[in-house]
């Protein structure tokens, strides 16, 4: 429960199948940690940079909460806070309030945090300004009545803090109620709560949206006079507004002011500017040395987003001619651009120069870029040379690098299954351990599929395939997807192992019953199952043919004439006339 990825359908399926008598063991887990893991599962899996709540997460958190409650685990403030947070994230404000009330009914005195979470949620929705004002008044009255506990141990009473003030100021600013904002700032001063730059940026954002660029620039000047030096977010707001109003002169002055403070706009803002990269470099020429490197990196990133690889190379040449020393981030992006532009030889030459130099410390990411590029272009020798150089430098070979190596071998060395097996043995021996993903397994299965097209698999190779398929559910517990199952079924079909292929197909069906997206991916290309039906028909296992057909119907996959023909043939061979007529 602690180590499993809660974004994995398989982890959840295991939890749902816990027998009733085992629920008592849930008393041994940290339920709050588990709820937090579920709520953060998308971020933990690397799919997003921040937690994006979903109804699936909410339902799973409620299942865990109910299961642990039945096991005798008593919820505390942190438990209820997790459930309030997920409901606010889904804009289920009524349910969030219910969880706060349930906390109170249980005899717990809430801190200001759940109320602040609810207030923050209201502040993000323009139509909820009335609710935000109501909860704000409720917070103040409950603090006065002693119905909110202090957050910090040792404090005598709860009090309004900067974070809570920021939430209500955000709500009023987004609604354009700037008179109320001024009153709140005065209230903060009286209470001894000092505003910070984040709060002032929130006000600036509201002014820009409601009153335009001129009012925003005036507010920015007032911020500076009050001692709040603009940061990257301040300039992002101002530049975004100026771009929206096509204020070229203001954009120039803002870029110059940002450069004077050493601030570099993000690639997102750079893409919106009405100027070319070399014009921007001229406007921000006063940047310090490190700032210039960051600016070049951002300009290169913006060009990459536009797939303008020629511009990337021009920026690299411009950087060198102006004596700006690139860092490892610059070279990583540049090498990636060269590879995507089909200039592998030029990328290898540049990387060779970096290997011989001493001014840069090359990291795993830049090596990963070259390993992947060589693998995609079929330069297997260079790919292994770079992996060897990594080891000589003491760098860890990570899971993405193993994936690149295995994928390239299965694509370009179809007759060399031993090389794939050697790499997988190396992966198993890695220290610290490398955890393979579904992509790793799919690449391994693809290698077996490719090999089976050239010759029959040997007994040892077949056992190795079975072993790795078993690893996915025992040793590594990977989050399987539709492509994983498709490649596994294909590998066993290619090896002539009907029973193993049917077992993998059965695993996919059981997974699809829990996650319809798996069946949906198969529905995009239902022909993936034809090989399994054809193999069963060739081996005169007509019951298996009909079994696959029945599952095909259960998964609601679109009908295919070729599949129907095989099923009808199986009916004919087994004397099932009525079944054939029903088809």
Short mmCIF file of N, CA, C and O in Angstrom, two decimals, residues 60 84 120 468 543 548:
data_model
loop_
_atom_site.label_atom_id
_atom_site.label_comp_id
_atom_site.label_asym_id
_atom_site.label_seq_id
_atom_site.Cartn_x
_atom_site.Cartn_y
_atom_site.Cartn_z
N UNK A 60 -11.42 6.61 -5.14
CA UNK A 60 -10.44 5.71 -4.52
C UNK A 60 -10.13 6.15 -3.09
O UNK A 60 -10.00 5.31 -2.19
N UNK A 84 -11.11 17.12 2.17
CA UNK A 84 -11.54 18.48 1.84
C UNK A 84 -10.80 18.97 0.60
O UNK A 84 -11.39 19.53 -0.34
N UNK A 120 -9.73 29.24 -0.74
CA UNK A 120 -8.88 29.27 -1.93
C UNK A 120 -9.62 28.72 -3.14
O UNK A 120 -9.50 29.24 -4.25
N UNK A 468 9.93 -12.96 -18.07
CA UNK A 468 9.77 -11.51 -18.06
C UNK A 468 8.30 -11.12 -18.04
O UNK A 468 7.93 -10.11 -17.44
N UNK A 543 -12.45 -24.23 -29.73
CA UNK A 543 -13.07 -23.67 -28.53
C UNK A 543 -12.38 -22.36 -28.13
O UNK A 543 -13.02 -21.42 -27.68
N UNK A 548 -12.12 -16.41 -27.75
CA UNK A 548 -11.63 -15.08 -28.09
C UNK A 548 -12.76 -14.24 -28.68
O UNK A 548 -12.93 -13.06 -28.36
#
